[in-house]
Amino acid sequence: MTATIIDGKTIAAQLRGKIATDVAHLNAAHGIVPGIAVVLVGADPASEVYVRTKAKAVAEAGMRAIDKKLPVTTSEAELLALIAALNADPAVHGILVQLPLPPQIDSHRIISAIDPGKDVDGFHPLNVGRLASGLPTLAPCTPLGCVMLAKSVRPSLAGLEAVVIGRSNIVGKPVAQLLLMENATVTVAHSKTHDLPAVCRRADILVAAIGRPEMVRGDWIKPGAIVIDVGINRVPGKEGKSKIVGDVAFAEAAQVAGAVTPVPGGVGPMTIACLLLNTLRAARALNGLPALNL
Amino acid sequence: MTATIIDGKTIAAQLRGKIATDVAHLNAAHGIVPGIAVVLVGADPASEVYVRTKAKAVAEAGMRAIDKKLPVTTSEAELLALIAALNADPAVHGILVQLPLPPQIDSHRIISAIDPGKDVDGFHPLNVGRLASGLPTLAPCTPLGCVMLAKSVRPSLAGLEAVVIGRSNIVGKPVAQLLLMENATVTVAHSKTHDLPAVCRRADILVAAIGRPEMVRGDWIKPGAIVIDVGINRVPGKEGKSKIVGDVAFAEAAQVAGAVTPVPGGVGPMTIACLLLNTLRAARALNGLPALNL
């Protein structure tokens, strides 16, 4: 058996196209340009690359990116003051604070200070709670992307067994909530799980969000399963260069799974597309416009 | 095999004893009497019985019960005004609004209006979010009681397979969060789950929160499992009288399980004890005193 490769790049491009269309309409009909503030404290090279990629995608969707670069010595009070200013700015519909933050700043305090209506990362406790309660909310981007990719091959996930490996607040737990909202039977497995391979073999949908290169082997996968690989791990490659691999041993998985996301080109592109989607949703909601169903 | 019967009544009485001791200390050392406002809108007989039971337990623990009975015709604005007054009242440390509310009142709006620090039911979206994020918070009472009962027979739940049947915001989802915090591998099953008996048979800890009398049969239970029965269902009994049964067929379960909670006398008494515990925790936190570990 050879799995369908779930082409996250193409699916993300389609979603971004739909978003750009609605953004153009929003501007033409209401004079609104969705704006997202991306706050970067310090000069972490990986974060800088990521912020540039975001800015490019934001511009391509017809939105406005407001980049805020602060020195690594920024105090918590200074960052809170910036958040307050962005909360009050009507041109800003989304606020994203790039994590991690330097040690003098309490991330929880910063995230809780963001207006929940502008929290396009979906990390504010109020939005986490609304998601956990099944209420409409801004859900975290990577989990949203995972579920969209699963649904691209199987439009209804109802009644399927889903296993999520990893229980982070950023991926594992919110993706479990979203899968539950899709009526899947959802198991959250983690480092304390006994016989993880056996638990994974129950899964019709397996979401790997562990952060360990190629940990999920082919014989962990139920034949025909949908495998969503959230991992982005840099490992040594050929000729002294490094390469990026996921949490799933892709070549093995492709022999067993019904469908599998590649790394790169799977979940990654969807995360940025879902950030645009959340910004659009926030801009509509903040302007009292009805929700979109993209 | 005959299961250990988990005596919720005795375990709850022990917990209430510890709470009463700390309440007495709080009063002696700091002049604080934890106060809980119980708000009842309308005259539902079952709710009235429940409110009376709560008031008795509150008094026995040395706390102050502030009962607020409102007519069934109360408007949302009137109830919101009462909540605002209770939020502002320093003698009130816990606010509990008895559900369901009459149809002219939006429950979500009321719950969201309660000061999260006084939300002893743990239903405020901010507290739901804090629980889902693994942050310290006021967790819902029935789920707290379920986990305490499971831990009364098995102090560490780490690595065990837990299956929760039911995904309500009041029981199923928060108990899943608490079990995950105990490092169990947690599955949430529900009405859309395929082959529910087979999923249940995986469970080392089975929590039934379905609301259907004796739905969980003996052959759904893994030999030796801990079974926590959240159901409270009134069914016809002998001589035209009614009786209360759980979601688990108790006599069958007792032949297979390692331990099982009875109904009544299992989860029920723990719910009220945990309400007292949350009120005590809220009173300590609102007064800047360190958290207790009871």
Coordinates of C-alpha atoms in Angstrom, one line a residue, chain B residues 5 7 14 18 23 25 28 32 67 98 126 185 199 212 220 251 253 259 265 286:
Chain B
I5 CA -16.7 -0.4 46.9
D7 CA -17.2 4.8 49.8
Q14 CA -13.0 13.0 55.7
K18 CA -10.1 18.7 56.9
V23 CA -11.9 27.1 58.0
H25 CA -8.0 28.1 61.5
A28 CA -9.1 32.2 64.3
I32 CA -12.0 35.2 57.6
D67 CA -28.8 32.2 49.7
Q98 CA -27.8 26.9 40.1
L126 CA -11.2 31.7 31.9
T185 CA -3.5 8.3 28.8
V199 CA -13.3 1.3 23.9
R212 CA -28.3 6.9 30.9
W220 CA -17.7 -3.4 29.1
A251 CA -24.1 -5.4 40.4
A253 CA -19.6 -4.1 37.5
A259 CA -13.1 -0.9 42.5
G265 CA -23.0 7.4 47.9
L286 CA -8.8 36.3 47.5

